[in-house]
Short mmCIF file of C-alpha atoms and ligand atoms in Angstrom, two decimals:
data_model
loop_
_atom_site.label_atom_id
_atom_site.label_comp_id
_atom_site.label_asym_id
_atom_site.label_seq_id
_atom_site.Cartn_x
_atom_site.Cartn_y
_atom_site.Cartn_z
CA UNK D 1 -168.22 -78.60 -82.04
CA UNK D 2 -165.18 -76.54 -82.48
CA UNK D 3 -161.83 -77.50 -80.83
CA UNK D 4 -161.63 -74.53 -78.35
CA UNK D 5 -165.42 -75.34 -77.29
CA UNK D 6 -164.55 -78.87 -76.56
CA UNK D 7 -161.65 -78.00 -74.48
CA UNK D 8 -163.51 -75.39 -72.66
CA UNK D 9 -166.32 -78.02 -71.81
CA UNK D 10 -163.79 -80.62 -70.54
CA UNK D 11 -162.00 -78.24 -68.31
CA UNK D 12 -165.26 -77.38 -66.76
CA UNK D 13 -166.52 -81.21 -66.56
CA UNK D 14 -163.36 -82.66 -65.52
CA UNK D 15 -161.80 -79.87 -63.80
CA UNK D 16 -160.33 -81.94 -60.85
CA UNK D 17 -158.43 -84.40 -63.29
CA UNK D 18 -155.55 -81.88 -63.86
CA UNK D 19 -153.19 -84.36 -65.59
CA UNK D 20 -155.85 -85.49 -67.98
CA UNK D 21 -156.73 -81.81 -68.80
CA UNK D 22 -152.92 -81.06 -69.10
CA UNK D 23 -152.71 -84.05 -71.65
CA UNK D 24 -155.82 -82.95 -73.65
CA UNK D 25 -154.48 -79.33 -73.81
CA UNK D 26 -151.16 -80.57 -75.03
CA UNK D 27 -152.60 -82.53 -78.03
CA UNK D 28 -155.38 -80.05 -78.68
CA UNK D 29 -152.74 -77.32 -78.70
CA UNK D 30 -151.16 -78.76 -81.78
CA UNK D 31 -154.40 -79.35 -83.75
CA UNK D 32 -155.41 -75.71 -84.72
CA UNK D 33 -153.59 -76.18 -88.02
CA UNK D 34 -155.24 -79.42 -88.75
CA UNK D 35 -158.53 -78.13 -87.80
CA UNK D 36 -158.52 -75.73 -90.66
CA UNK D 37 -157.64 -78.40 -93.37
CA UNK D 38 -160.04 -80.92 -91.90
CA UNK D 39 -163.48 -79.42 -91.20
CA UNK D 40 -164.81 -82.83 -91.34
CA UNK D 41 -163.34 -83.63 -87.76
CA UNK D 42 -165.44 -81.07 -86.06
CA UNK D 43 -168.48 -81.56 -88.20
CA UNK D 44 -168.41 -85.36 -86.95
CA UNK D 45 -167.88 -84.78 -83.33
CA UNK D 46 -164.47 -86.06 -83.42
CA UNK D 47 -163.05 -83.77 -80.88
CA UNK D 48 -165.85 -84.53 -78.45
CA UNK D 49 -165.71 -88.21 -78.91
CA UNK D 50 -162.07 -88.53 -78.79
CA UNK D 51 -161.64 -87.07 -75.38
CA UNK D 52 -164.55 -89.21 -73.95
CA UNK D 53 -163.35 -92.73 -72.92
CA UNK D 54 -165.46 -95.57 -74.40
CA UNK D 55 -165.55 -97.12 -70.92
CA UNK D 56 -164.12 -96.62 -67.32
CA UNK D 57 -164.09 -99.52 -64.92
CA UNK D 58 -163.47 -98.77 -61.28
CA UNK D 59 -163.41 -101.58 -58.70
CA UNK D 60 -162.58 -102.66 -55.27
CA UNK D 61 -159.49 -104.68 -54.52
CA UNK D 62 -159.75 -106.32 -50.99
CA UNK D 63 -156.63 -108.46 -50.02
CA UNK D 64 -155.14 -109.89 -46.86
CA UNK D 65 -151.84 -108.67 -45.68
CA UNK D 66 -149.03 -110.74 -43.94
CA UNK D 67 -150.54 -109.98 -40.57
CA UNK D 68 -153.89 -111.34 -41.68
CA UNK D 69 -155.43 -107.73 -41.78
CA UNK D 70 -157.68 -106.63 -44.56
CA UNK D 71 -156.42 -103.95 -46.85
CA UNK D 72 -158.74 -102.41 -49.65
CA UNK D 73 -157.43 -100.55 -52.64
CA UNK D 74 -159.14 -98.92 -55.72
CA UNK D 75 -158.61 -100.32 -59.36
CA UNK D 76 -159.27 -98.68 -62.55
CA UNK D 77 -159.20 -99.62 -66.23
CA UNK D 78 -159.77 -96.71 -68.71
CA UNK D 79 -160.84 -98.19 -72.15
CA UNK D 80 -160.27 -95.08 -73.95
CA UNK D 81 -160.42 -95.63 -77.71
CA UNK D 82 -160.55 -98.77 -79.87
CA UNK D 83 -160.65 -97.28 -83.40
CA UNK D 84 -157.42 -98.75 -84.39
CA UNK D 85 -157.47 -102.11 -82.62
CA UNK D 86 -158.13 -103.80 -79.19
CA UNK D 87 -157.40 -101.52 -76.08
CA UNK D 88 -153.88 -101.69 -75.26
CA UNK D 89 -151.90 -100.01 -72.46
CA UNK D 90 -150.08 -100.72 -69.07
CA UNK D 91 -151.08 -100.96 -65.63
CA UNK D 92 -149.59 -98.59 -62.75
CA UNK D 93 -149.42 -99.58 -59.29
CA UNK D 94 -148.54 -96.53 -57.29
CA UNK D 95 -149.96 -94.60 -54.26
CA UNK D 96 -150.50 -91.47 -56.44
CA UNK D 97 -152.85 -93.32 -58.88
CA UNK D 98 -156.17 -91.73 -59.33
CA UNK D 99 -158.85 -91.51 -62.26
CA UNK D 100 -157.22 -88.24 -63.59
CA UNK D 101 -153.81 -90.01 -63.98
CA UNK D 102 -155.30 -93.09 -65.38
CA UNK D 103 -157.19 -91.04 -67.97
CA UNK D 104 -154.12 -88.90 -68.96
CA UNK D 105 -152.13 -92.05 -69.36
CA UNK D 106 -154.85 -93.80 -71.58
CA UNK D 107 -155.47 -90.61 -73.66
CA UNK D 108 -151.57 -90.33 -74.36
CA UNK D 109 -151.67 -94.10 -75.22
CA UNK D 110 -154.18 -93.66 -77.85
CA UNK D 111 -151.92 -91.58 -79.99
CA UNK D 112 -148.64 -93.25 -79.07
CA UNK D 113 -150.13 -96.65 -80.18
CA UNK D 114 -151.27 -94.94 -83.38
CA UNK D 115 -147.65 -93.86 -84.24
CA UNK D 116 -146.18 -97.43 -83.87
CA UNK D 117 -148.37 -98.36 -87.04
CA UNK D 118 -149.60 -101.45 -85.22
CA UNK D 119 -153.31 -102.37 -84.55
CA UNK D 120 -153.74 -101.13 -81.18
CA UNK D 121 -156.27 -98.96 -79.47
CA UNK D 122 -155.62 -96.85 -76.19
CA UNK D 123 -156.21 -97.75 -72.54
CA UNK D 124 -154.40 -97.61 -69.23
CA UNK D 125 -155.22 -99.14 -65.80
CA UNK D 126 -153.76 -99.55 -62.31
CA UNK D 127 -154.29 -99.07 -58.56
CA UNK D 128 -153.34 -96.66 -55.71
CA UNK D 129 -151.66 -99.76 -54.22
CA UNK D 130 -148.04 -99.11 -53.04
CA UNK D 131 -145.85 -102.30 -53.93
CA UNK D 132 -142.83 -100.87 -52.02
CA UNK D 133 -142.06 -102.88 -48.85
CA UNK D 134 -144.61 -105.43 -49.49
CA UNK D 135 -143.37 -109.03 -49.40
CA UNK D 136 -143.76 -111.36 -52.52
CA UNK D 137 -146.78 -112.96 -51.03
CA UNK D 138 -148.67 -109.78 -50.47
CA UNK D 139 -147.79 -108.75 -54.08
CA UNK D 140 -149.25 -112.00 -55.20
CA UNK D 141 -152.33 -111.70 -53.13
CA UNK D 142 -152.94 -108.17 -54.30
CA UNK D 143 -152.47 -109.12 -58.08
CA UNK D 144 -154.80 -112.10 -57.86
CA UNK D 145 -157.56 -109.73 -56.18
CA UNK D 146 -156.91 -107.02 -58.85
CA UNK D 147 -157.35 -109.59 -61.65
CA UNK D 148 -160.49 -111.31 -60.07
CA UNK D 149 -162.03 -108.30 -61.24
CA UNK D 150 -160.36 -107.22 -64.32
CA UNK D 151 -160.34 -110.59 -66.03
CA UNK D 152 -163.87 -110.14 -67.30
CA UNK D 153 -162.93 -106.98 -69.01
CA UNK D 154 -159.87 -108.13 -70.95
CA UNK D 155 -158.67 -110.49 -73.44
CA UNK D 156 -156.59 -111.13 -76.42
CA UNK D 157 -158.99 -109.44 -78.80
CA UNK D 158 -160.54 -107.09 -76.44
CA UNK D 159 -158.02 -105.43 -74.12
CA UNK D 160 -154.37 -106.37 -73.48
CA UNK D 161 -152.78 -104.80 -70.30
CA UNK D 162 -148.93 -104.67 -69.69
CA UNK D 163 -146.71 -103.15 -67.09
CA UNK D 164 -145.88 -99.53 -66.03
CA UNK D 165 -144.71 -98.01 -62.77
CA UNK D 166 -144.69 -100.69 -60.14
CA UNK D 167 -145.73 -103.34 -62.48
CA UNK D 168 -142.90 -105.44 -63.88
CA UNK D 169 -142.27 -109.21 -64.64
CA UNK D 170 -143.16 -110.38 -61.18
CA UNK D 171 -146.53 -108.63 -61.08
CA UNK D 172 -147.27 -109.59 -64.74
CA UNK D 173 -146.64 -113.29 -63.75
CA UNK D 174 -149.02 -113.21 -60.95
CA UNK D 175 -151.72 -111.22 -62.85
CA UNK D 176 -151.45 -113.72 -65.80
CA UNK D 177 -151.58 -116.81 -63.57
CA UNK D 178 -154.80 -115.57 -62.07
CA UNK D 179 -156.00 -114.56 -65.40
CA UNK D 180 -155.39 -117.91 -66.99
CA UNK D 181 -156.98 -119.84 -63.94
CA UNK D 182 -160.17 -117.77 -64.24
CA UNK D 183 -160.58 -117.68 -67.82
CA UNK D 184 -159.61 -121.15 -68.27
CA UNK D 185 -157.49 -120.25 -71.15
CA UNK D 186 -153.89 -119.77 -72.14
CA UNK D 187 -153.93 -116.65 -74.33
CA UNK D 188 -151.88 -113.41 -74.83
CA UNK D 189 -154.31 -111.31 -72.61
CA UNK D 190 -151.20 -109.60 -71.11
CA UNK D 191 -147.81 -108.50 -72.49
CA UNK D 192 -144.59 -108.29 -70.67
CA UNK D 193 -144.91 -111.84 -69.84
CA UNK D 194 -141.81 -114.11 -68.84
CA UNK D 195 -139.93 -115.38 -71.92
CA UNK D 196 -140.60 -119.05 -70.77
CA UNK D 197 -144.35 -118.62 -70.97
CA UNK D 198 -145.15 -116.50 -74.00
CA UNK D 199 -143.31 -113.22 -73.50
CA UNK D 200 -141.25 -111.43 -76.21
CA UNK D 201 -137.38 -111.10 -76.15
CA UNK D 202 -136.57 -107.40 -75.90
CA UNK D 203 -140.05 -106.51 -74.28
CA UNK D 204 -138.24 -105.62 -71.02
CA UNK D 205 -135.59 -103.63 -72.74
CA UNK D 206 -137.91 -102.09 -75.34
CA UNK D 207 -138.84 -98.64 -74.08
CA UNK D 208 -135.33 -97.78 -73.10
CA UNK D 209 -133.64 -99.03 -76.17
CA UNK D 210 -136.45 -97.46 -78.31
CA UNK D 211 -135.83 -94.06 -76.73
CA UNK D 212 -132.07 -94.35 -77.50
CA UNK D 213 -132.76 -95.64 -81.06
CA UNK D 214 -135.12 -92.61 -81.51
CA UNK D 215 -132.64 -90.03 -80.05
CA UNK D 216 -129.81 -91.30 -82.22
CA UNK D 217 -131.86 -90.91 -85.34
CA UNK D 218 -132.89 -87.44 -84.26
CA UNK D 219 -129.54 -86.24 -83.48
CA UNK D 220 -128.31 -87.64 -86.67
CA UNK D 221 -130.28 -84.97 -88.57
CA UNK D 222 -128.35 -82.32 -86.89
CA UNK D 223 -125.03 -83.98 -87.49
CA UNK D 224 -124.86 -85.09 -83.90
CA UNK D 225 -124.71 -88.49 -81.97
CA UNK D 226 -124.79 -90.03 -78.63
CA UNK D 227 -121.21 -90.97 -78.64
CA UNK D 228 -119.28 -89.21 -75.94
CA UNK D 229 -122.19 -87.19 -74.67
CA UNK D 230 -122.90 -86.79 -71.01
CA UNK D 231 -126.35 -87.95 -70.15
CA UNK D 232 -128.61 -87.66 -67.22
CA UNK D 233 -131.52 -90.33 -66.88
CA UNK D 234 -133.97 -89.85 -64.17
CA UNK D 235 -135.54 -92.86 -62.50
CA UNK D 236 -134.06 -96.26 -62.09
CA UNK D 237 -136.79 -98.55 -63.08
CA UNK D 238 -137.51 -100.62 -66.30
CA UNK D 239 -137.30 -97.69 -68.85
CA UNK D 240 -134.29 -95.88 -67.10
CA UNK D 241 -132.16 -99.07 -66.79
CA UNK D 242 -132.34 -100.13 -70.32
CA UNK D 243 -132.00 -96.57 -71.66
CA UNK D 244 -128.69 -96.51 -69.79
CA UNK D 245 -127.62 -99.96 -71.18
CA UNK D 246 -128.07 -98.94 -74.86
CA UNK D 247 -126.81 -95.34 -74.26
CA UNK D 248 -123.54 -96.70 -72.82
CA UNK D 249 -123.15 -99.41 -75.59
CA UNK D 250 -123.22 -96.40 -78.03
CA UNK D 251 -120.52 -94.66 -76.39
CA UNK D 252 -122.38 -92.18 -74.29
CA UNK D 253 -121.59 -91.62 -70.47
CA UNK D 254 -124.59 -91.66 -68.22
CA UNK D 255 -123.39 -89.56 -65.22
CA UNK D 256 -126.55 -89.53 -62.97
CA UNK D 257 -129.73 -91.44 -62.14
CA UNK D 258 -132.34 -91.31 -59.49
CA UNK D 259 -135.34 -92.71 -57.44
CA UNK D 260 -137.90 -90.82 -55.50
CA UNK D 261 -135.62 -90.35 -52.65
CA UNK D 262 -132.64 -88.84 -54.34
CA UNK D 263 -129.93 -89.25 -57.10
CA UNK D 264 -126.56 -90.70 -57.84
CA UNK D 265 -123.83 -89.06 -59.58
CA UNK D 266 -120.78 -90.84 -61.04
CA UNK D 267 -118.40 -88.82 -63.18
CA UNK D 268 -117.01 -92.24 -64.66
CA UNK D 269 -120.28 -93.09 -66.00
CA UNK D 270 -122.86 -95.54 -64.20
CA UNK D 271 -122.25 -99.15 -64.50
CA UNK D 272 -125.17 -100.99 -65.82
CA UNK D 273 -124.63 -104.30 -64.18
CA UNK D 274 -124.10 -102.91 -60.78
CA UNK D 275 -127.10 -100.78 -60.87
CA UNK D 276 -129.32 -103.29 -62.42
CA UNK D 277 -128.41 -105.91 -59.60
CA UNK D 278 -129.37 -103.25 -56.98
CA UNK D 279 -132.59 -102.05 -58.57
CA UNK D 280 -133.86 -104.87 -60.63
CA UNK D 281 -132.79 -108.09 -58.74
CA UNK D 282 -132.24 -106.78 -55.13
CA UNK D 283 -134.97 -104.14 -55.26
CA UNK D 284 -133.07 -101.76 -53.14
CA UNK D 285 -132.78 -98.02 -53.16
CA UNK D 286 -130.40 -96.10 -55.55
CA UNK D 287 -128.44 -94.93 -52.54
CA UNK D 288 -127.10 -98.39 -52.52
CA UNK D 289 -125.02 -97.66 -55.61
CA UNK D 290 -123.06 -94.86 -53.95
CA UNK D 291 -122.26 -97.35 -51.06
CA UNK D 292 -120.99 -99.85 -53.56
CA UNK D 293 -119.13 -97.72 -56.16
CA UNK D 294 -116.37 -95.44 -54.88
CA UNK D 295 -116.56 -92.79 -57.47
CA UNK D 296 -120.29 -92.36 -56.93
CA UNK D 297 -122.02 -89.60 -54.77
CA UNK D 298 -125.53 -89.70 -53.32
CA UNK D 299 -127.66 -86.62 -53.06
CA UNK D 300 -131.15 -86.91 -51.17
CA UNK D 301 -133.10 -84.61 -53.39
CA UNK D 302 -134.46 -86.15 -56.54
CA UNK D 303 -135.47 -83.08 -58.29
CA UNK D 304 -131.75 -81.66 -58.07
CA UNK D 305 -130.69 -84.01 -60.70
CA UNK D 306 -131.67 -81.47 -63.35
CA UNK D 307 -128.92 -79.04 -62.00
CA UNK D 308 -126.08 -81.39 -63.21
CA UNK D 309 -124.33 -80.23 -66.37
CA UNK D 310 -125.03 -82.58 -69.17
CA UNK D 311 -125.40 -82.79 -72.99
CA UNK D 312 -128.76 -84.69 -73.06
CA UNK D 313 -131.41 -85.14 -70.26
CA UNK D 314 -133.68 -88.21 -70.62
CA UNK D 315 -136.46 -88.10 -68.03
CA UNK D 316 -137.64 -91.64 -67.44
CA UNK D 317 -139.42 -91.56 -64.07
CA UNK D 318 -142.90 -89.96 -63.84
CA UNK D 319 -145.15 -87.09 -65.17
CA UNK D 320 -144.17 -83.58 -64.62
CA UNK D 321 -140.65 -84.28 -63.05
CA UNK D 322 -139.20 -81.29 -65.17
CA UNK D 323 -140.90 -77.98 -64.37
CA UNK D 324 -139.80 -74.51 -65.51
CA UNK D 325 -136.94 -74.43 -62.60
CA UNK D 326 -135.71 -77.72 -63.97
CA UNK D 327 -135.72 -76.79 -67.67
CA UNK D 328 -133.84 -73.41 -67.06
CA UNK D 329 -131.18 -75.16 -65.01
CA UNK D 330 -130.59 -77.68 -67.78
CA UNK D 331 -130.58 -74.79 -70.40
CA UNK D 332 -128.16 -72.76 -68.32
CA UNK D 333 -125.93 -75.87 -68.24
CA UNK D 334 -125.99 -76.26 -72.13
CA UNK D 335 -128.18 -79.06 -72.61
CA UNK D 336 -128.82 -79.85 -76.33
CA UNK D 337 -131.45 -82.43 -76.29
CA UNK D 338 -134.24 -83.70 -74.17
CA UNK D 339 -135.69 -87.07 -74.63
CA UNK D 340 -138.91 -88.24 -72.90
CA UNK D 341 -138.96 -91.92 -71.65
CA UNK D 342 -141.63 -91.38 -69.31
CA UNK D 343 -145.12 -90.16 -69.88
CA UNK D 344 -145.56 -86.27 -69.90
CA UNK D 345 -142.41 -85.76 -67.61
CA UNK D 346 -141.92 -82.08 -68.89
CA UNK D 347 -144.71 -79.83 -67.85
CA UNK D 348 -146.05 -77.16 -70.29
CA UNK D 349 -143.58 -74.59 -69.23
CA UNK D 350 -140.60 -76.78 -69.53
CA UNK D 351 -141.56 -77.78 -73.02
CA UNK D 352 -141.90 -74.18 -74.04
CA UNK D 353 -138.52 -73.16 -72.53
CA UNK D 354 -136.78 -76.12 -74.45
CA UNK D 355 -138.59 -75.17 -77.88
CA UNK D 356 -138.05 -71.43 -77.60
CA UNK D 357 -134.31 -72.01 -77.03
CA UNK D 358 -133.85 -74.53 -79.84
CA UNK D 359 -133.16 -77.53 -77.65
CA UNK D 360 -133.93 -80.79 -79.55
CA UNK D 361 -137.11 -82.07 -77.82
CA UNK D 362 -138.47 -85.63 -78.36
CA UNK D 363 -142.10 -85.96 -76.97
CA UNK D 364 -142.77 -89.10 -75.11
CA UNK D 365 -145.77 -90.26 -77.15
CA UNK D 366 -143.30 -90.76 -79.86
CA UNK D 367 -139.81 -91.43 -78.11
CA UNK D 368 -141.18 -93.99 -75.57
CA UNK D 369 -143.44 -95.85 -77.92
CA UNK D 370 -140.74 -98.73 -78.03
CA UNK D 371 -142.48 -100.57 -75.27
CA UNK D 372 -145.80 -100.74 -76.55
CA UNK D 373 -144.53 -101.39 -80.06
CA UNK D 374 -142.78 -104.75 -78.83
CA UNK D 375 -145.97 -105.50 -76.89
CA UNK D 376 -147.79 -105.40 -80.14
CA UNK D 377 -145.06 -107.77 -81.54
CA UNK D 378 -145.66 -110.06 -78.52
CA UNK D 379 -149.34 -110.00 -79.19
CA UNK D 380 -148.59 -111.23 -82.78
CA UNK D 381 -146.18 -113.91 -81.53
CA UNK D 382 -148.72 -115.17 -78.99
CA UNK D 383 -151.35 -115.31 -81.80
CA UNK D 384 -149.37 -117.68 -83.81
CA UNK D 385 -147.75 -119.60 -80.82
CA UNK D 386 -144.21 -118.82 -82.45
CA UNK D 387 -141.54 -116.70 -80.65
CA UNK D 388 -139.10 -114.55 -82.45
CA UNK D 389 -135.50 -114.13 -81.80
CA UNK D 390 -133.94 -111.33 -79.88
CA UNK D 391 -132.14 -109.78 -83.02
CA UNK D 392 -135.33 -110.22 -85.01
CA UNK D 393 -137.35 -108.24 -82.36
CA UNK D 394 -134.65 -105.68 -81.76
CA UNK D 395 -134.30 -104.81 -85.31
CA UNK D 396 -138.04 -104.40 -85.87
CA UNK D 397 -138.09 -102.17 -82.66
CA UNK D 398 -135.32 -99.92 -84.23
CA UNK D 399 -137.08 -99.85 -87.46
CA UNK D 400 -140.37 -98.86 -85.82
CA UNK D 401 -138.54 -96.10 -83.83
CA UNK D 402 -137.02 -94.75 -86.97
CA UNK D 403 -140.09 -94.81 -88.74
CA UNK D 404 -142.06 -92.88 -86.08
CA UNK D 405 -139.32 -90.25 -86.30
CA UNK D 406 -139.57 -89.89 -90.11
CA UNK D 407 -143.29 -89.85 -90.03
CA UNK D 408 -143.64 -87.16 -87.40
CA UNK D 409 -140.83 -85.19 -88.82
CA UNK D 410 -142.56 -85.18 -92.28
CA UNK D 411 -146.03 -84.46 -90.79
CA UNK D 412 -144.71 -81.48 -88.79
CA UNK D 413 -143.22 -80.08 -92.03
CA UNK D 414 -146.40 -80.70 -93.93
CA UNK D 415 -148.31 -78.58 -91.51
CA UNK D 416 -145.79 -75.61 -91.37
CA UNK D 417 -144.31 -77.03 -88.12
CA UNK D 418 -140.80 -77.73 -89.41
CA UNK D 419 -138.67 -79.24 -86.50
CA UNK D 420 -141.66 -79.23 -84.05
CA UNK D 421 -141.83 -83.14 -83.14
CA UNK D 422 -144.44 -82.40 -80.66
CA UNK D 423 -146.79 -81.05 -83.13
CA UNK D 424 -145.82 -83.67 -85.74
CA UNK D 425 -146.56 -86.52 -83.16
CA UNK D 426 -149.86 -85.06 -82.14
CA UNK D 427 -151.02 -84.41 -85.72
CA UNK D 428 -149.96 -87.72 -87.04
CA UNK D 429 -151.45 -89.75 -84.23
CA UNK D 430 -154.68 -87.81 -84.25
CA UNK D 431 -155.21 -88.18 -87.93
CA UNK D 432 -154.68 -91.98 -87.77
CA UNK D 433 -157.32 -92.29 -85.13
CA UNK D 434 -159.65 -89.51 -86.37
CA UNK D 435 -159.86 -91.19 -89.98
CA UNK D 436 -160.49 -94.68 -88.33
CA UNK D 437 -163.27 -93.11 -86.25
CA UNK D 438 -164.76 -91.36 -89.14
CA UNK D 439 -164.86 -94.58 -91.17
CA UNK D 440 -166.45 -96.52 -88.35
CA UNK D 441 -169.47 -94.10 -88.02
CA UNK D 442 -170.89 -92.20 -85.06
CA UNK D 443 -170.03 -94.87 -82.35
P1 LIG O 501 -140.77 -98.38 -62.84
O1 LIG O 501 -141.56 -98.54 -61.89
O2 LIG O 501 -139.88 -99.63 -63.19
O3 LIG O 501 -139.73 -97.44 -62.40
C1 LIG O 501 -140.11 -95.94 -62.21
C2 LIG O 501 -138.78 -95.25 -61.51
O4 LIG O 501 -139.41 -94.00 -61.46
C3 LIG O 501 -138.28 -95.68 -60.22
O5 LIG O 501 -137.01 -95.43 -60.17
C4 LIG O 501 -139.13 -94.65 -59.49
O6 LIG O 501 -138.48 -94.39 -58.19
C5 LIG O 501 -139.14 -93.40 -60.11
N1 LIG O 501 -140.47 -92.66 -59.72
C6 LIG O 501 -141.87 -93.09 -59.90
N2 LIG O 501 -142.56 -92.30 -59.43
C7 LIG O 501 -141.90 -91.20 -59.11
C8 LIG O 501 -142.29 -89.93 -58.38
N3 LIG O 501 -143.43 -89.72 -58.12
N4 LIG O 501 -141.17 -89.14 -58.12
C9 LIG O 501 -139.81 -89.51 -58.31
N5 LIG O 501 -139.60 -90.71 -58.91
C10 LIG O 501 -140.46 -91.58 -59.26
O7 LIG O 501 -141.43 -97.67 -63.99
P2 LIG O 501 -141.14 -97.69 -65.48
O8 LIG O 501 -139.86 -97.60 -65.66
O9 LIG O 501 -141.81 -98.79 -66.22
O10 LIG O 501 -141.88 -96.39 -65.91
C11 LIG O 501 -141.29 -95.05 -66.02
C12 LIG O 501 -142.05 -94.05 -66.81
O11 LIG O 501 -141.96 -94.53 -68.19
C13 LIG O 501 -143.44 -93.97 -66.37
O12 LIG O 501 -143.96 -92.41 -66.70
C14 LIG O 501 -144.29 -94.73 -67.30
O13 LIG O 501 -145.39 -94.41 -67.60
C15 LIG O 501 -143.28 -94.72 -68.69
N6 LIG O 501 -143.42 -95.75 -69.66
C16 LIG O 501 -143.08 -96.77 -69.28
C17 LIG O 501 -143.20 -97.87 -70.23
C18 LIG O 501 -142.82 -99.29 -70.00
O14 LIG O 501 -142.58 -100.15 -70.89
N7 LIG O 501 -142.42 -99.74 -68.77
C19 LIG O 501 -143.62 -97.60 -71.65
C20 LIG O 501 -143.82 -96.21 -71.95
C21 LIG O 501 -143.68 -95.23 -70.99
P3 LIG O 501 -139.06 -95.29 -56.78
O15 LIG O 501 -138.74 -96.61 -56.89
O16 LIG O 501 -138.35 -94.41 -55.67
O17 LIG O 501 -140.55 -95.04 -56.88
#
């Protein structure tokens, strides 16, 4: 079947899964040039097969809250594609989670994982559970119930989940404990584990650091650098915090960050230790930063963050957080580069505005691949029971991000799309997966 026919079909079949359709359109939108040179993909049904998950698991998660009342959430694991290796991708705990969101994330993950050059297929999972305001015990009971079903579908050679929104070191610890108990086996079936029980150094920092390594290499090609640049980072979770730390260490000034309630602005540059303590250790709202630091202001509308004048914008919170209005505001204020730390944070209109106006645009499936890359390194360390040092992992991460940049740049040039990293990333990721699928027959 031809590319446009497959797209038409999926739009009808999965019409209610709008984020998934958006992600498929984004990838397929870059493949026309590829289709002409590789008729074997259409002939072998690659387009039809690649948008259909190999397996979807949906399950009930009953748990008891602190009042002793029964709560029930819905769990998902979408094992999308295993052509390149065991399924790999994070778990998201957020009230907005539904099948369409998990499918979009898993679909993105297939190509992102391919770009890292490591042996990983694509998957994603999660639940509509909202961890905010829950006690530690409630989080633990929920994680144990979630894993009581998931454990039978995962394993170090089968499917290796990790964190995402709402799933950090604490949740991975509880999930791992329950997995180990049920499976009666200590193995690397999850990544993002604590350093003292099989986790990798730099995993926590990897997505944020990787984004900054990618952006620095990208800017270098245009005789620019992060030094002295004013940066806005949305979100204040795992990705955002470590992007802040690395960008600051390279001489940039991060002047604004957000959470889902609002944003903070600090013209002196946001202090990493202060915000890390507030968000990662005390688990408080970002408003607390403005209560702690005199030079900081708090504004209670998250989306207004894009109206602040900056040189570089790094959306690191969630999907579709920059729309056409956000993109126009950034443009009017002279932004020179946008790098996606989150998955699909810029909607289609926003991406078009950036590309049509010569803004350097780094697509998330390339620029945020650092997290899963270090997860891949954690899997290797677990397999041989030998941890690597911080510097070893960090230098491998930097090399992987620079390689991703080079590979997608060259791929874009090869297909007449010079400077279009989105096309380069989609084509490069797709070819790797499609060729492996061709070699493995109609499965
Ligand atoms: P965290 O849960 O650690 O942090 C998420 C941050 O984004 C929080 O500040 C949160 O604010 C904010 N946020 C979440 N949802 C919304 C929303 N609907 N509107 C506004 N703000 C929101 O998640 P991560 O940092 O791990 O993930 C952030 C993004 O990066 C996601 O898109 C994720 O898929 C992507 N990503 C993560 C990787 C990783 O290694 N962790 C790897 C690659 C991509 P609040 O606390 O108020 O909810």
